[in-house]
Short mmCIF file of C-alpha atoms in Angstrom, two decimals:
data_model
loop_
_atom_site.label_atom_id
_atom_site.label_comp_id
_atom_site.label_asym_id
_atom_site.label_seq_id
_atom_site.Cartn_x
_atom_site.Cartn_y
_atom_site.Cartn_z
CA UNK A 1 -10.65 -87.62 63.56
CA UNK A 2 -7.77 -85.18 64.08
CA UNK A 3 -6.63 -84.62 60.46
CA UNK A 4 -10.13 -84.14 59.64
CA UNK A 5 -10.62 -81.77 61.84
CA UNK A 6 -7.77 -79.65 60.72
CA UNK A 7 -8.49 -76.28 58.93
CA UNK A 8 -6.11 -77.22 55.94
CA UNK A 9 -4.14 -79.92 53.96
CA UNK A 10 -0.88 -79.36 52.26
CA UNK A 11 -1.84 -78.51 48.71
CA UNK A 12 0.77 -81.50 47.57
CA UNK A 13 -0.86 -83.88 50.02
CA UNK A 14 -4.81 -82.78 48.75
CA UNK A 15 -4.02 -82.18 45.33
CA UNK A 16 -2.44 -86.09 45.21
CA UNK A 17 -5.08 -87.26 46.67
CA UNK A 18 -7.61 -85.82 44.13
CA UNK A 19 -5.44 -87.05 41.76
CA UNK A 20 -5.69 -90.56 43.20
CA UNK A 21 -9.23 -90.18 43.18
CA UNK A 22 -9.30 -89.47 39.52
CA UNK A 23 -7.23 -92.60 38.92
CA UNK A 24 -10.16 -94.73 40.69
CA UNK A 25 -12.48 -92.77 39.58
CA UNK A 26 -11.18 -93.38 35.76
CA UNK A 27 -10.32 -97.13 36.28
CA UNK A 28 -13.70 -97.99 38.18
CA UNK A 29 -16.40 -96.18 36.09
CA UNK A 30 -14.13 -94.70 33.26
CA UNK A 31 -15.06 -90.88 34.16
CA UNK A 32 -13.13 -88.53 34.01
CA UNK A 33 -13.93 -85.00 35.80
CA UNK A 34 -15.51 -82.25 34.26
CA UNK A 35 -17.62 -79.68 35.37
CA UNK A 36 -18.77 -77.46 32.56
CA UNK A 37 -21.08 -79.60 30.30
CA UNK A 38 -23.44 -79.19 33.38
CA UNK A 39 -24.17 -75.82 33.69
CA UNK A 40 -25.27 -76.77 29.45
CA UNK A 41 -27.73 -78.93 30.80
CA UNK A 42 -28.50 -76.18 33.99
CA UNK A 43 -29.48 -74.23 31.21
CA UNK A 44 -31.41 -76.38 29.07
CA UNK A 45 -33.16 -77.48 32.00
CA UNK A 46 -34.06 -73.53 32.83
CA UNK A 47 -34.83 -72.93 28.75
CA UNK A 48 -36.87 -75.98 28.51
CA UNK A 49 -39.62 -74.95 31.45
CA UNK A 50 -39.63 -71.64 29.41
CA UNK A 51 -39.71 -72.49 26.03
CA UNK A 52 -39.74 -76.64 25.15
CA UNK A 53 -39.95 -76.52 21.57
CA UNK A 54 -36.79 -74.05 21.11
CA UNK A 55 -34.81 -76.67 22.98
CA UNK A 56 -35.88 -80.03 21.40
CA UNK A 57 -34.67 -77.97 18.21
CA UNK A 58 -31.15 -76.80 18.99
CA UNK A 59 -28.28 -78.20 17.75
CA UNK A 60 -25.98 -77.65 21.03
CA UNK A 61 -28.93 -79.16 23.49
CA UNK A 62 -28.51 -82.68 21.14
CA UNK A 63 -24.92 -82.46 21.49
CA UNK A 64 -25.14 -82.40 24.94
CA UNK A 65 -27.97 -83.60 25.64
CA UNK A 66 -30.33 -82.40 28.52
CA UNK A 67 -30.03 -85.37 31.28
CA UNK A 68 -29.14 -85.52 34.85
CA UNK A 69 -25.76 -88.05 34.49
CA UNK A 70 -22.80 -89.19 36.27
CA UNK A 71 -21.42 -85.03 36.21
CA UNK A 72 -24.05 -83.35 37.26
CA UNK A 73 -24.04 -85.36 40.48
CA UNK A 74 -19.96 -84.98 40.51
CA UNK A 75 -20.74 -81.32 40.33
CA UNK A 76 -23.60 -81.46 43.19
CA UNK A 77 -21.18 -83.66 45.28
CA UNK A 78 -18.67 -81.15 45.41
CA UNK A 79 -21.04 -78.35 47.00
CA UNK A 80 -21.65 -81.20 49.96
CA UNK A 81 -17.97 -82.49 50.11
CA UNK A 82 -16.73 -78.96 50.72
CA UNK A 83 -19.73 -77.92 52.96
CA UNK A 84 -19.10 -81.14 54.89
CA UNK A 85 -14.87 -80.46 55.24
CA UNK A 86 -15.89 -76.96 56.14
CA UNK A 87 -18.21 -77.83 59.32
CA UNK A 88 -15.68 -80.20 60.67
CA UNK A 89 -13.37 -77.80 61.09
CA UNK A 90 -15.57 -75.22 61.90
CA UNK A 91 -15.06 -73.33 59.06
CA UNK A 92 -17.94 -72.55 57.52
CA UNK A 93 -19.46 -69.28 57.27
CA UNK A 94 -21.28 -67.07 55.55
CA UNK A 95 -19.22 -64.85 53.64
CA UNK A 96 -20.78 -62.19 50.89
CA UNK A 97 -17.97 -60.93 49.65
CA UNK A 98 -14.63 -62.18 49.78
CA UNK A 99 -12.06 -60.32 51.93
CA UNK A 100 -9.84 -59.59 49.15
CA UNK A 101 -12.19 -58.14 46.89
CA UNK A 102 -12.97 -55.71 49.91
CA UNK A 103 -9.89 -54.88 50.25
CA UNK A 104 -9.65 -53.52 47.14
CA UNK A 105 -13.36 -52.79 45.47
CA UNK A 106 -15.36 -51.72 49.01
CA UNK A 107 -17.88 -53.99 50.78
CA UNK A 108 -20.68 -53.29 48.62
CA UNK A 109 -22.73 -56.55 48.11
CA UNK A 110 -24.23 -55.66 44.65
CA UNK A 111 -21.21 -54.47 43.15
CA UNK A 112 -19.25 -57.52 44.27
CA UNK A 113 -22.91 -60.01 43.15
CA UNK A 114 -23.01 -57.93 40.06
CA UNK A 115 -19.78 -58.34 38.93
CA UNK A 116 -19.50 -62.20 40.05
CA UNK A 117 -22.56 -62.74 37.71
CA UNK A 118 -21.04 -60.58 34.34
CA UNK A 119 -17.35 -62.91 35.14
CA UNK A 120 -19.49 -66.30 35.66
CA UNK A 121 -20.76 -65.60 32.41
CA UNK A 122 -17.85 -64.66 30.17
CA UNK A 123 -15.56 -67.61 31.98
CA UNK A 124 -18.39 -69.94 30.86
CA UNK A 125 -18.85 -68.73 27.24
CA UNK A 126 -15.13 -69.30 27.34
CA UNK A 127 -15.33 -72.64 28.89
CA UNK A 128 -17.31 -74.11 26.44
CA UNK A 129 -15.86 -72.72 23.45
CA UNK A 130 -12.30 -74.29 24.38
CA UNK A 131 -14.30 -77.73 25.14
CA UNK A 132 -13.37 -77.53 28.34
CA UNK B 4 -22.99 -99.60 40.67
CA UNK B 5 -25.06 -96.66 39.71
CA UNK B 6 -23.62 -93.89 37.25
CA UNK B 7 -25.66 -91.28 39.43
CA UNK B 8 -24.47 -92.90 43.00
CA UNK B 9 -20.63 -92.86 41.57
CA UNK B 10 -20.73 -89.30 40.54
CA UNK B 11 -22.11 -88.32 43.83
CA UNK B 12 -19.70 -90.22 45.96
CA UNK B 13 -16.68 -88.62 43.49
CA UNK B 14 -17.96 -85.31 43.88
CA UNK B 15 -18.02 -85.51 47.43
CA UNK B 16 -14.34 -86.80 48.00
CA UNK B 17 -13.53 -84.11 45.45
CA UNK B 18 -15.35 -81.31 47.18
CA UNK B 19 -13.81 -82.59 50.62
CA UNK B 20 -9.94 -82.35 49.65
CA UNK B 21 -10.66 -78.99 47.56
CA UNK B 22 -11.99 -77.49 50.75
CA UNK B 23 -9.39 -78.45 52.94
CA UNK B 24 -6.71 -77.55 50.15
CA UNK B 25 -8.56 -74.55 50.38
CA UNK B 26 -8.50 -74.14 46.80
CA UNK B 27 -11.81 -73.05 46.70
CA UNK B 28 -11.72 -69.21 47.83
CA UNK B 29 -11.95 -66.30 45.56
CA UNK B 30 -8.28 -64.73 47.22
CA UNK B 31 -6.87 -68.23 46.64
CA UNK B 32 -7.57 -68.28 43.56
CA UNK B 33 -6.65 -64.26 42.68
CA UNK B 34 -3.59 -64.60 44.39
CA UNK B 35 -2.60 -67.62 41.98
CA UNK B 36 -3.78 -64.82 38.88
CA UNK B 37 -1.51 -62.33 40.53
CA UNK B 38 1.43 -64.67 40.94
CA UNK B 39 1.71 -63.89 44.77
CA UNK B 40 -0.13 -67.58 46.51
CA UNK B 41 0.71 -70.81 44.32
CA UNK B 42 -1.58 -72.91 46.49
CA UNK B 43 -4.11 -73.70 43.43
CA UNK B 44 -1.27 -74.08 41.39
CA UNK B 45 0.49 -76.48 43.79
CA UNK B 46 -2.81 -78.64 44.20
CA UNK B 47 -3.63 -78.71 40.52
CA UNK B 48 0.18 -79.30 39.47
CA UNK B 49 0.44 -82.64 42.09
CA UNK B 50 -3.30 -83.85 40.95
CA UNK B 51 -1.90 -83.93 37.26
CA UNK B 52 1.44 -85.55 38.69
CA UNK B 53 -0.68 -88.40 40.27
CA UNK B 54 -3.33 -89.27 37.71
CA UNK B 55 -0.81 -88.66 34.71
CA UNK B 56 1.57 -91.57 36.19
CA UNK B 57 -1.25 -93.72 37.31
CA UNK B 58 -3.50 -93.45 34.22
CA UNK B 59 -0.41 -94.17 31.80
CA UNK B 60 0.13 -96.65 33.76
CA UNK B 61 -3.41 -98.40 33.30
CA UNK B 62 -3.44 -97.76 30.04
CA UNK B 63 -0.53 -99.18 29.25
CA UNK B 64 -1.99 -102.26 30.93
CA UNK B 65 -5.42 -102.08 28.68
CA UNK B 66 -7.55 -101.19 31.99
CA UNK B 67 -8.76 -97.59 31.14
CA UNK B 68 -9.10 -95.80 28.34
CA UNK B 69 -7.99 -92.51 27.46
CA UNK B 70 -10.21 -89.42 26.70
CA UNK B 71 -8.83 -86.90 24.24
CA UNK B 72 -10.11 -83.72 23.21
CA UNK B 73 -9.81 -82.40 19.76
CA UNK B 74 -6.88 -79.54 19.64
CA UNK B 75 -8.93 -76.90 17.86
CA UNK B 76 -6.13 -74.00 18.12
CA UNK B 77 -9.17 -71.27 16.97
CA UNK B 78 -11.37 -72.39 20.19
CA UNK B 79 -8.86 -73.33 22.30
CA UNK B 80 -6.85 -70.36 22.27
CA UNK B 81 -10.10 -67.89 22.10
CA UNK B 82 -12.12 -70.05 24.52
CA UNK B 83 -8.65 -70.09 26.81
CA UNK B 84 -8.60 -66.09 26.60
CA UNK B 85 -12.33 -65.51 27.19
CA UNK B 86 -11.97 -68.40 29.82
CA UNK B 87 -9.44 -66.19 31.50
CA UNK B 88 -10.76 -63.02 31.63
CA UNK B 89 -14.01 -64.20 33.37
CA UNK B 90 -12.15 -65.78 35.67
CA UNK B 91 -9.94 -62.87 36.78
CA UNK B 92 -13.59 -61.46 37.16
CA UNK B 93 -15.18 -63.63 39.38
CA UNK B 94 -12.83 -65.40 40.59
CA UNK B 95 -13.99 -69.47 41.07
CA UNK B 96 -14.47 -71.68 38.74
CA UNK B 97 -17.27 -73.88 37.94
CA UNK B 98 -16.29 -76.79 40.40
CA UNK B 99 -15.34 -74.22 43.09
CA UNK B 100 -18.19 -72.13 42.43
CA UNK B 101 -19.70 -74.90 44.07
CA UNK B 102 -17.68 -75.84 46.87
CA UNK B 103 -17.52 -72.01 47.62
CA UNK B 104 -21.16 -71.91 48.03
CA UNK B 105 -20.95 -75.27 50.16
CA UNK B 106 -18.52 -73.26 52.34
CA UNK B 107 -20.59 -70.62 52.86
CA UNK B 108 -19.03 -68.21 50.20
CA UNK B 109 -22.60 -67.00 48.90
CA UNK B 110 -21.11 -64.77 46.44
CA UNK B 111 -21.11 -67.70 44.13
CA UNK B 112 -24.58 -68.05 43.97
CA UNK B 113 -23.99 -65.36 41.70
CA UNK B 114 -21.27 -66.63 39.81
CA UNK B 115 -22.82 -70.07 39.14
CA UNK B 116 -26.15 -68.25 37.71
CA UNK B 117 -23.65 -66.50 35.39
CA UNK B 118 -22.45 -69.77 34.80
CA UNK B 119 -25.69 -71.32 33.67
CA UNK B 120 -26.28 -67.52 31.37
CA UNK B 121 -22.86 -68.27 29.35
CA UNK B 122 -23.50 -71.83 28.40
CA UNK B 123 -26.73 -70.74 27.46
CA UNK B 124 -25.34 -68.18 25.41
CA UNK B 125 -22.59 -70.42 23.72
CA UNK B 126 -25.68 -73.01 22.99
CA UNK B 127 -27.81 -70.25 21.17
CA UNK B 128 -24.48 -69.13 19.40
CA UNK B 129 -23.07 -72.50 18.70
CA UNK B 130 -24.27 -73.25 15.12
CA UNK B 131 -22.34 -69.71 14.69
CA UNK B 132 -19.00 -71.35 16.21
CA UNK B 133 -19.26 -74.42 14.35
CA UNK B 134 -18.99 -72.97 11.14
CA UNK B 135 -16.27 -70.59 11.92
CA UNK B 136 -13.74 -70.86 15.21
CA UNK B 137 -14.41 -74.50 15.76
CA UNK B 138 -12.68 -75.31 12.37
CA UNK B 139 -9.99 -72.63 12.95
CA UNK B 140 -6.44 -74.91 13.43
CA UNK B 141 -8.54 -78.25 13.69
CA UNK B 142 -5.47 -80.36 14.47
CA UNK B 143 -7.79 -83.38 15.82
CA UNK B 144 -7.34 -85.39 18.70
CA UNK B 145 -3.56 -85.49 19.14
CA UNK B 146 -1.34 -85.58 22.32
CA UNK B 147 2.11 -84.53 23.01
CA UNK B 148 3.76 -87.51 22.38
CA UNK B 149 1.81 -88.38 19.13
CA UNK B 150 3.24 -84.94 17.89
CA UNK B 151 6.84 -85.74 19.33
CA UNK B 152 6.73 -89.14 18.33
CA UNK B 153 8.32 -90.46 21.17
CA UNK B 154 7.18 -92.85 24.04
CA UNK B 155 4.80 -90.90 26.77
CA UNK B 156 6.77 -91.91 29.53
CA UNK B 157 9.80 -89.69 28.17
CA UNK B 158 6.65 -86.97 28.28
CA UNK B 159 5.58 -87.86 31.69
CA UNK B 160 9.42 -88.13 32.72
CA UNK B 161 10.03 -84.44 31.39
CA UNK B 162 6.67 -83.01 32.82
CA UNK B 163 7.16 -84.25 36.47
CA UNK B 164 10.80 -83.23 36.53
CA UNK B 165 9.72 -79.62 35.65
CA UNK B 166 6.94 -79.35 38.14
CA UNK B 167 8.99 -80.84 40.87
CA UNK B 168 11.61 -77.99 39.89
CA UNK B 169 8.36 -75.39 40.07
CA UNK B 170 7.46 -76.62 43.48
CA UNK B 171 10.79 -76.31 44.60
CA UNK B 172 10.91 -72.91 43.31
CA UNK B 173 7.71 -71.53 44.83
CA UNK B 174 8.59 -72.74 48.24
CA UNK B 175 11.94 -71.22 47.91
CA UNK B 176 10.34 -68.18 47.04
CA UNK B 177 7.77 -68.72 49.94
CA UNK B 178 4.85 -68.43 47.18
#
């Protein structure tokens, strides 16, 4: 169990790896990864308990269309893959605002949750737009 | 076997080597923005090294298929700009919003409810971007050989050599 106990890979070594993993992943089931298009359906989810009728109508929610698929477990998976690396080594913790950001913004919480929210945002909008 | 099971198990394998990578921290990922820790940028670099080879290669044998997106230069340079500055701003993202949170980093419960907000937003707005940057540059779904018109694996060739010569560099350069 040594290496995976170990608190980190070499980048190289991991990042081949992950790239071996898309290769099965692509000649297996034909997916390739992707994040983004779930946080659409995250949303329409969240829209659709509000307001069901707005959703059935727009033209983005039939482009991509409201479903829990192959993705949005990918996306799920990684949360549990990372929380499970984490505890073998004893890594994880929690952590409410990242050491660098302390270092140079202070250790206030709501400034750092505040700010983490307005950039989640933006990085999506621009996510999408590129299709990526 | 089940689309739902797959994804899972993919996700998982992918969470596990982005964790140990550790890829998935907000100063990992600043430092790469600020040129001063190449980690991400070694990780992401070899993952393209390793799939590009091996999915040519499967292709070229008729096992996979390829999956092209449109080069829209309107959305793809805007969406790459407004991509960038919310991620100098929060620093993960999407996939490592998640692992972040699965590694404790609770900051990116945040971040991934921002998440959800944006592609909300670009859903409402999206009739709007249809008719306007999404036809901006519309050069359709080409790749770089198809524009060279030469043989991918003089692209694939060209590519590895130059990221070899990066990572070379950045460990030169201790980065």
């Amino acid at each position: 169990m040594g290496i995976f106990q170990d608190k980190s890979w070499s980048p190289y070594t991991a990042g081949a790896l992950a790239g071996l993993l898309l290769v099965l992943s692509v000649a297996l089931t034909g997916k390739y990864f992707g994040a983004s298009t779930t946080f659409v359906r995250a949303a329409g989810y969240i829209e659709q308990a509000v307001a069901p009728e707005k959703v059935s109508g727009m033209e983005y929610f039939l482009k991509e269309k409201v479903k829990i698929d192959w993705q949005f477990l990918f996306v799920v998976g990684v949360l549990f893959g990372a929380m499970g690396a984490a505890r073998l080594s004893g890594e994880q913790r929690a952590v409410a605002v990242p050491p660098m950001w302390e270092a140079r913004f202070g250790p206030s919480r709501a400034k750092r949750w505040i700010i983490a929210f307005v950039g989640g945002s933006v990085l999506m909008f621009g996510a999408r737009l590129a299709d990526g | 076997m089940n689309e739902l099971l797959t994804g899972a198990i993919t996700g998982i394998l992918f969470g596990f080597v982005m964790q140990k990578a550790q890829v998935i921290r907000y100063d990992r990922q600043l430092g790469a923005l600020c040129l001063k820790d190449m980690t991400i940028v070694k990780f992401m670099l070899s993952t393209i090294v390793v799939a590009m080879v091996g999915i040519y290669l499967l292709f070229d044998l008729g096992f996979v298929k390829l999956s092209i997106k449109p080069a829209i230069m309107g959305a793809n340079v805007l969406g790459g700009l407004i991509f960038g500055i919310g991620w100098g701003i929060v620093g993960y993202c999407p996939a490592t919003a998640m692992g972040a949170l699965g590694e404790g980093r609770y900051d990116s419960v945040f971040a991934l409810a921002g998440m959800i907000l944006g592609a909300g937003i670009y859903a409402e707005l999206f009739p709007v971007m249809k008719s306007t940057v999404l036809t901006w540059g519309d050069y359709g779904k080409i790749t770089l050989p198809s524009v060279l018109g030469i043989n991918h694996w003089i692209v694939i060739f060209v590519v590895t050599g130059v990221f070899i010569g990066l990572f070379w560099w950045f460990e030169k350069r201790k980065l």
